[in-house]
Coordinates of C-alpha atoms and ligand atoms in Angstrom, one line a residue:
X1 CA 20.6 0.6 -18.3
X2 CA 17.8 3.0 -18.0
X3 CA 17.8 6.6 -17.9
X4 CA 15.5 8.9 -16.4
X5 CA 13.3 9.4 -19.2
X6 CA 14.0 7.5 -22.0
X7 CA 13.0 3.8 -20.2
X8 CA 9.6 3.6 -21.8
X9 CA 7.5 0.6 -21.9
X10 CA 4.2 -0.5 -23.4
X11 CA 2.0 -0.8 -21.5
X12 CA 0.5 -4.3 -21.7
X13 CA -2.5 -5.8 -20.7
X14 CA -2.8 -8.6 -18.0
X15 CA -4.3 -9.7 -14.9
X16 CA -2.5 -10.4 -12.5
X17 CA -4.7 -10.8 -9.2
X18 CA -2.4 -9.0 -6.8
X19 CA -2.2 -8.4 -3.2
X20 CA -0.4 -5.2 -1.9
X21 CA 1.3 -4.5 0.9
X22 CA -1.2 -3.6 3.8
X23 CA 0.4 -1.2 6.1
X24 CA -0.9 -1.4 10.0
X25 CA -1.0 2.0 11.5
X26 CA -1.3 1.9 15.2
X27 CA -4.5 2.7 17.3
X28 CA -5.5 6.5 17.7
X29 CA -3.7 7.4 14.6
X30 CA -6.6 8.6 12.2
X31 CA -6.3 7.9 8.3
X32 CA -5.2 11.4 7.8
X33 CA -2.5 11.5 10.2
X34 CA 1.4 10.9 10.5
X35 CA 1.7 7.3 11.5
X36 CA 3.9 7.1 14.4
X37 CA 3.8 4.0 15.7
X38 CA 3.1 0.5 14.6
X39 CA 1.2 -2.1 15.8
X40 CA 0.1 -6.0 15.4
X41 CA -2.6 -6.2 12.9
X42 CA -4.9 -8.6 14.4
X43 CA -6.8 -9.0 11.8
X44 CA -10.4 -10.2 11.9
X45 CA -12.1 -10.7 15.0
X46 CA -14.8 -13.3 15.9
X47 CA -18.5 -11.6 17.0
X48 CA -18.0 -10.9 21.1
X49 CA -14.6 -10.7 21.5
X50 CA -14.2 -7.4 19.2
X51 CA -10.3 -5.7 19.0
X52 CA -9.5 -3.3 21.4
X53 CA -7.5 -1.5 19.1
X54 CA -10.4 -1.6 16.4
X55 CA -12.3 -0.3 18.7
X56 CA -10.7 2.5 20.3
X57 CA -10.0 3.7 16.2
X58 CA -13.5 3.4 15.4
X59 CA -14.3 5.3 18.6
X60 CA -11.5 8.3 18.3
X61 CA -11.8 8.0 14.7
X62 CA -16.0 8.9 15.0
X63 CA -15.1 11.6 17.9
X64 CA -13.2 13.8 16.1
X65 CA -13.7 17.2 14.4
X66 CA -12.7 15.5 10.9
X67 CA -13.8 11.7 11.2
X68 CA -11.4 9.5 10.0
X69 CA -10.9 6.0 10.9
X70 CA -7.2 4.1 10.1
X71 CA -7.2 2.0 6.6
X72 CA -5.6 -0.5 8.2
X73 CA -9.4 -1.8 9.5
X74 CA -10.4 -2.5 5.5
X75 CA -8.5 -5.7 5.7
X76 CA -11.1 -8.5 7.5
X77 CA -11.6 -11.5 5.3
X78 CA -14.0 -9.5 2.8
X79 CA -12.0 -6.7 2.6
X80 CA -8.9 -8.6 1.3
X81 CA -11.0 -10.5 -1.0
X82 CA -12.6 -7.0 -2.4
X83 CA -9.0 -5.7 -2.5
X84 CA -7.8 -8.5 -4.5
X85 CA -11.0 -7.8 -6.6
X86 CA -10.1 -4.3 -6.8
X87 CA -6.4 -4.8 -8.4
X88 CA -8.4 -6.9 -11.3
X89 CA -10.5 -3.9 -12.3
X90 CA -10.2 -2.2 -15.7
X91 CA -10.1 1.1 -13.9
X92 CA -7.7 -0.4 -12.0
X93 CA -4.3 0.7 -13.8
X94 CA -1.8 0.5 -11.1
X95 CA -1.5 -3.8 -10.5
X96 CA -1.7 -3.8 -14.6
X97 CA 1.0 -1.5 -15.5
X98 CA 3.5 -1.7 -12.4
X99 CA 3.3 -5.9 -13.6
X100 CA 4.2 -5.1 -17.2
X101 CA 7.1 -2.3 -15.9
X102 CA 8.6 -5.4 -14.1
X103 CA 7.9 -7.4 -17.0
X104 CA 9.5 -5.9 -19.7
X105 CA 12.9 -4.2 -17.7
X106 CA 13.1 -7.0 -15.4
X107 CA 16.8 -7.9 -17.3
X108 CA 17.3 -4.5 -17.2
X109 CA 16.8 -4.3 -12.8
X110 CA 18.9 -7.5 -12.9
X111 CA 22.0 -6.2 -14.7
X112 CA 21.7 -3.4 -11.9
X113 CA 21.3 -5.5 -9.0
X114 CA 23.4 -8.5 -10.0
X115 CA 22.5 -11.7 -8.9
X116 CA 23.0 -13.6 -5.3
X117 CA 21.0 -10.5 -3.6
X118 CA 18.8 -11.0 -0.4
X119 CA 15.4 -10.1 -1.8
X120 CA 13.3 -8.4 1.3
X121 CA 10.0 -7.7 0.3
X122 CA 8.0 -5.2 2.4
X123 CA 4.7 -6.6 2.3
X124 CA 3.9 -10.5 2.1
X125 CA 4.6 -11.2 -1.4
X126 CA 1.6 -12.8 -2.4
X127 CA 1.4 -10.8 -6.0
X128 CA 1.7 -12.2 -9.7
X129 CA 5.0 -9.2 -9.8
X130 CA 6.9 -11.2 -6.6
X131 CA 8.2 -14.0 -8.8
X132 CA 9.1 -11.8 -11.9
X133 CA 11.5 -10.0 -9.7
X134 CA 12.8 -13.3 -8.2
X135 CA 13.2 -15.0 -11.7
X136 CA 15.0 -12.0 -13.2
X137 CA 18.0 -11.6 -10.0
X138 CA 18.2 -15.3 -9.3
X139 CA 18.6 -14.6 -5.4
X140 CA 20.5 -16.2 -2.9
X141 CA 17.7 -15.8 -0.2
X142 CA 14.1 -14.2 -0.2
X143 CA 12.9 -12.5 2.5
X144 CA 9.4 -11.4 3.0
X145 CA 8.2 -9.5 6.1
X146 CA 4.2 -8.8 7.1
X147 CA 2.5 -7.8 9.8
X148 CA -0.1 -10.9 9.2
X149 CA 1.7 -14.4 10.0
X150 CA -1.4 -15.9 8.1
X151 CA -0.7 -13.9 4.9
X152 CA 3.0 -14.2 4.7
X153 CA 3.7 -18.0 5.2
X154 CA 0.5 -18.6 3.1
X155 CA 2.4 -16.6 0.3
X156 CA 5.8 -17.7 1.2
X157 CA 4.5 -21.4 0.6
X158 CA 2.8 -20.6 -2.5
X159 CA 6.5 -18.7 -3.8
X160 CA 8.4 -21.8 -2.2
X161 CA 6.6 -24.5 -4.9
X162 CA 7.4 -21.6 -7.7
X163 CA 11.2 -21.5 -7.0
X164 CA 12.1 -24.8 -5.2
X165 CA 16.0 -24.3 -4.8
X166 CA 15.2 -20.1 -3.3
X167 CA 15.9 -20.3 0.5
X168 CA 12.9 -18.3 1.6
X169 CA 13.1 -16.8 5.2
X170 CA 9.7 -14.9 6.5
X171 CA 9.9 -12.3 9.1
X172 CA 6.4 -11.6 10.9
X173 CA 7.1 -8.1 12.0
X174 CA 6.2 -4.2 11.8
X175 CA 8.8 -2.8 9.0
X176 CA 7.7 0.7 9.7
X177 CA 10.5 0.2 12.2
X178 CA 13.8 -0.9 11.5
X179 CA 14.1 -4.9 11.7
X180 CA 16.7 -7.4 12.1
X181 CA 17.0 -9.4 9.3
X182 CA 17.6 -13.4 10.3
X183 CA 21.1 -14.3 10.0
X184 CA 20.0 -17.3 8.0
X185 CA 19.8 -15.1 4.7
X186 CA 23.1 -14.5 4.7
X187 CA 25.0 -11.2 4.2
X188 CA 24.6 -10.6 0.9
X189 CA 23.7 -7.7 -0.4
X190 CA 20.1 -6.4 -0.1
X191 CA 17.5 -5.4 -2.6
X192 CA 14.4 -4.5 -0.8
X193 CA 10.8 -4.9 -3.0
X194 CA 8.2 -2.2 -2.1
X195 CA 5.5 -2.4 -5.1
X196 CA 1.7 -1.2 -5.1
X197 CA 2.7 2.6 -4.5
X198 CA 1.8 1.3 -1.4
X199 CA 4.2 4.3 0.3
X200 CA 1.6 6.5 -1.3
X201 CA -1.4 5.5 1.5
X202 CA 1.0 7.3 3.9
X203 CA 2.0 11.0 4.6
X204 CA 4.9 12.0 3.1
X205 CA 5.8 12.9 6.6
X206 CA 5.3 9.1 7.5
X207 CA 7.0 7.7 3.9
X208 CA 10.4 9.4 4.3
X209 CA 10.1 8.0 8.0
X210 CA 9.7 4.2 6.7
X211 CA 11.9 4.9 3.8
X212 CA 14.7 5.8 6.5
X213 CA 14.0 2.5 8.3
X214 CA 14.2 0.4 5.7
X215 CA 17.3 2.0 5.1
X216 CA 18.5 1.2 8.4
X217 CA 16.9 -2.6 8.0
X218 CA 18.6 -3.1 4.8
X219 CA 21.9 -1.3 5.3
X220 CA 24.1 1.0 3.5
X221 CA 25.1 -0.2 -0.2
X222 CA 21.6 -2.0 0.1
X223 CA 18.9 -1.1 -3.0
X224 CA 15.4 -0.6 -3.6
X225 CA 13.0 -1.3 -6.1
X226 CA 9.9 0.5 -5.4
X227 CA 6.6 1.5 -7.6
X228 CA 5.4 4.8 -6.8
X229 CA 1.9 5.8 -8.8
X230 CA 2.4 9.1 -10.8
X231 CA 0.0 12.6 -10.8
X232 CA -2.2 12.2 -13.6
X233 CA -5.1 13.8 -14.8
X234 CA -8.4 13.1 -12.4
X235 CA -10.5 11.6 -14.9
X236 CA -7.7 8.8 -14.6
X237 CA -7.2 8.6 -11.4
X238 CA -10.5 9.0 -10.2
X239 CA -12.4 5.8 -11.8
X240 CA -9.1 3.6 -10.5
X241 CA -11.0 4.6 -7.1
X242 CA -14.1 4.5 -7.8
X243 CA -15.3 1.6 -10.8
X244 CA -18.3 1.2 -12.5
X245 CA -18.9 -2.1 -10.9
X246 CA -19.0 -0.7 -7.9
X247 CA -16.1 -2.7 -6.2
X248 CA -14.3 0.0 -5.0
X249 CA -17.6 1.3 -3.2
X250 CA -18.3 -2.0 -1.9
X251 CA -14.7 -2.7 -0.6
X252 CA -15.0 1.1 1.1
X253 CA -18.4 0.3 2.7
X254 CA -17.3 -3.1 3.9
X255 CA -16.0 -1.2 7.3
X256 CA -19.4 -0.1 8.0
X257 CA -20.5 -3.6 7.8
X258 CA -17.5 -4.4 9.5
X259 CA -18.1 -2.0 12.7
X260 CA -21.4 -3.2 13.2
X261 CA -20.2 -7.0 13.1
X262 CA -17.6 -6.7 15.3
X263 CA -18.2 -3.7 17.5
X264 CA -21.9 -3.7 18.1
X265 CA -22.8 -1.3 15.5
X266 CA -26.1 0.0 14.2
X267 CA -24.8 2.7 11.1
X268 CA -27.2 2.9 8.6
X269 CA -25.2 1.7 6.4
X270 CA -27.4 2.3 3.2
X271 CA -27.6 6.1 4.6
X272 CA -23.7 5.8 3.3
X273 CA -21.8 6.6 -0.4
X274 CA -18.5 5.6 -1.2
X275 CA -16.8 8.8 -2.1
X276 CA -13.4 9.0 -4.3
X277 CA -12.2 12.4 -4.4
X278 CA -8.8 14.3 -5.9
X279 CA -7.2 16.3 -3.5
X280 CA -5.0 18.5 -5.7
X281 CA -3.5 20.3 -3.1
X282 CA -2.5 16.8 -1.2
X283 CA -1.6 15.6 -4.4
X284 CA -3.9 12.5 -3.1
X285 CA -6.7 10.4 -3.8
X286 CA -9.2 10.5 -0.7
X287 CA -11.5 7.7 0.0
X288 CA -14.4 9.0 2.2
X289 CA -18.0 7.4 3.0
X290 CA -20.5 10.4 2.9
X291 CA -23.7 10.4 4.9
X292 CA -26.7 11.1 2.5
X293 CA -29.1 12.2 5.3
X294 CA -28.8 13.9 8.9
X295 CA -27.5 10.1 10.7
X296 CA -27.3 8.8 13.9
X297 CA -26.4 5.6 15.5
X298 CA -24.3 3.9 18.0
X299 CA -21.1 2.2 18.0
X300 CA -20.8 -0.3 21.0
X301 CA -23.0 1.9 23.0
X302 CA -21.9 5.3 22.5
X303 CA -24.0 7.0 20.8
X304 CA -23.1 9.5 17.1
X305 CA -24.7 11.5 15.0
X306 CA -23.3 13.2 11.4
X307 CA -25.6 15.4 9.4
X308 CA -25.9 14.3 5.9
X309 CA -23.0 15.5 3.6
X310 CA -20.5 15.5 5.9
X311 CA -18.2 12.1 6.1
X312 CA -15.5 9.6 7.4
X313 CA -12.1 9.7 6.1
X314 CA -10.7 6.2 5.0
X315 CA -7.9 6.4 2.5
X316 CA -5.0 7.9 0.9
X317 CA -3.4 7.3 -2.2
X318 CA -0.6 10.4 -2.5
X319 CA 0.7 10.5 -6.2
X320 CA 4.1 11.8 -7.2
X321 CA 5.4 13.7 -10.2
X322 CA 8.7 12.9 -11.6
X323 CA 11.0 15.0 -9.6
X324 CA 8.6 14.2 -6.3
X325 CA 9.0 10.6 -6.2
X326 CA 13.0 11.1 -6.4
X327 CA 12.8 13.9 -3.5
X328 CA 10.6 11.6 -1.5
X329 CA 13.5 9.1 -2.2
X330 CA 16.2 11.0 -1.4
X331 CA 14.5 12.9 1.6
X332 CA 14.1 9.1 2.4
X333 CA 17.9 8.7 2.7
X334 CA 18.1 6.4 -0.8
X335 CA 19.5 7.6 -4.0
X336 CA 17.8 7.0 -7.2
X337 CA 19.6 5.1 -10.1
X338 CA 16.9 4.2 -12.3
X339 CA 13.7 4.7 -13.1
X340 CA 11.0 3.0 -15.8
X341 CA 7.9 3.8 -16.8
X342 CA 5.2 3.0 -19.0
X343 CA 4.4 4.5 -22.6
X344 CA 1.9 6.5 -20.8
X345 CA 3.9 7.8 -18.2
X346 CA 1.1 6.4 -15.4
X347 CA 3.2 4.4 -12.8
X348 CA 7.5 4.5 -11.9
X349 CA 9.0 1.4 -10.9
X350 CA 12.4 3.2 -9.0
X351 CA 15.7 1.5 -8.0
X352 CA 17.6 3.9 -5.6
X353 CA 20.8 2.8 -3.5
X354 CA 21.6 3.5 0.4
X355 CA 24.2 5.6 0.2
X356 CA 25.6 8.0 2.9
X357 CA 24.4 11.7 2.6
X358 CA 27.0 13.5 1.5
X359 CA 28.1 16.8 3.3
X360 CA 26.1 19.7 1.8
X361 CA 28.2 23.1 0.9
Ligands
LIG401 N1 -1.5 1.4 -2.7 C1 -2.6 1.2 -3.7 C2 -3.3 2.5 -4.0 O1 -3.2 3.4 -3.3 C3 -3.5 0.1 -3.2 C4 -4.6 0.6 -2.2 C5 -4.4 0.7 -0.8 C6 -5.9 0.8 -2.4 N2 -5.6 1.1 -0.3 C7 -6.5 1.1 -1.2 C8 -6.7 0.8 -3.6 C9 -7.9 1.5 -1.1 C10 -8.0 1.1 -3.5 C11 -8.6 1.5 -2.3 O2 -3.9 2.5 -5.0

């Protein structure tokens, strides 16, 4: 069993061609904002019939004093393909280490969860770290719930040739909100799978509120496994966000190119950087796309204009110290039990346990 600090690993190299979970925040909710609400992804859109909800983000999102426009939009075709491209980088640490934290405790998770667990994954499961988990705690069912139908049964068939015998049970659904879990995966007990630091694109305002539903999904006595990206020094954390190749930019400035597909755009978009910033007050990476010169343009008719410097917020990527990532836990309604790391102390892979908060003095 680990404890807190002496669980170190090496950190190993590999690729590993991950997807991450892709959170959906709902229309009107701008990148920077407490996600309230969720709502269907739906995904890419064919040239004249554009989203609604796309639209009325892109809209708000340009409107307002500090424009920001929902991450959830990155993900058309390209974008997932640039993501995937993304977890592959050498900047990249997160996919890298997170996949060799799995790798070398995995017997160590397993002797904590025991085996014949439901394994819900939040997110569709389609990374190299999914069947690690599922290998190591020998499951009696595997459930993985996503917002994108497509994504999730494409994964859940690629899982189902990798472990034959699993019962495998998708839920297409909205876990920011508490879900019922189909009664075909039986009532064993529950480890839920949250990798990618993906709770780190959200408030913390907006994590403890997702952490408390999937408390509420999973049920008391249930655990979590979940990889949360640590507060490390900028000239880290920085290049993850912002490559040499260019990717990251690319993958940032694909919703530019996306808005004018889809929602009758003209941006200019070579008038546009990809900007990766540290936020050290946030504690956060910010994504933003900077205008290099006085722009303007119009988006399905309405006219804009932004004078050069100023920019549109796309991303968060919160990082926690130690201690924060066991606060956002427990704030979260889950108690920690265990905790890994690499040598290098760059990424946590937590287990915490629903339990009921006890009375304070
Ligand atoms: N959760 C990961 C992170 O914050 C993956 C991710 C989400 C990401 N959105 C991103 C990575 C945008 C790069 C750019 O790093």
């Amino acid at each position: 069993m680990a404890a807190w600090s002496e669980a170190r690993v090496r950190s190993m190299r590999g690729t590993d061609g991950a997807t991450e979970a892709r959170i959906a925040c709902p229309a009107g909710a701008a990148a920077d904002s407490e996600w309230t609400d969720g709502e269907r992804l739906d995904g890419e859109c064919p040239v004249g019939s554009p989203s609604p909800a796309f639209r009325a983000d892109v809209l708000a999102g340009l409107s307002a004093r500090l424009r920001a426009i929902p991450a959830r939009w990155f993900y058309d075709r390209r974008g997932s393909e640039l993501f995937e491209a993304i977890t592959r980088l050498p900047e990249y640490y997160l996919t890298r280490v997170e996949r060799s934290i799995l790798a070398a405790h995995a017997a160590d998770i397993a002797a904590l969860t025991g085996s014949g667990c439901v394994v819900v994954e939040f997110g569709s499961g389609s990374s190299a770290k999914t069947p690690l988990l599922l290998s190591a705690v020998a499951p009696s069912a595997y459930v993985p719930i996503d917002i994108s139908g497509e994504f999730l049964l494409d994964s859940a068939a690629a899982l189902a040739k990798q472990f034959p015998e699993l019962p495998i049970h998708p839920v297409e659904g909205d876990f920011l909100h508490p879900l019922e879990l189909p009664p075909s995966a039986g009532n064993a007990r529950r480890l839920g799978f949250f990798p990618g630091s993906t709770i780190g694109n959200m408030t913390a305002a907006a994590a403890v509120g997702l952490l408390r539903a999937m408390a509420d999904t999973l049920g008391q006595g249930s655990k979590l496994l979940i990889g949360i990206d640590r507060i490390k020094p900028a000239n880290v954390l920085i290049p993850a966000y912002d490559d040499a190749q260019g990717v990251t930019a690319e993958f940032n400035l694909n919703l530019l190119h996306r808005i004018n597909r889809e929602l009758d755009g003209t941006l200019p978009i070579g008038a546009f950087r990809h900007v990766a910033l540290w936020n050290d007050t946030e504690a956060r990476i910010e994504m933003h796309l900077e205008a290099t010169r006085d722009v303007s343009f119009t988006v399905d008719g309405h006219p804009f204009g932004m004078s050069k410097g100023k920019t549109i917020h796309t991303e968060n990527s919160h990082k926690y110290g130690e201690r924060d990532a066991r606060l956002l836990l427990r704030a979260g309604t889950w108690t920690p039990v265990a905790e890994w790391t690499d040598r290098d102390g760059l990424f946590a892979l937590i287990l915490a346990e629903a339990r009921p908060v006890p009375a304070a003095p």
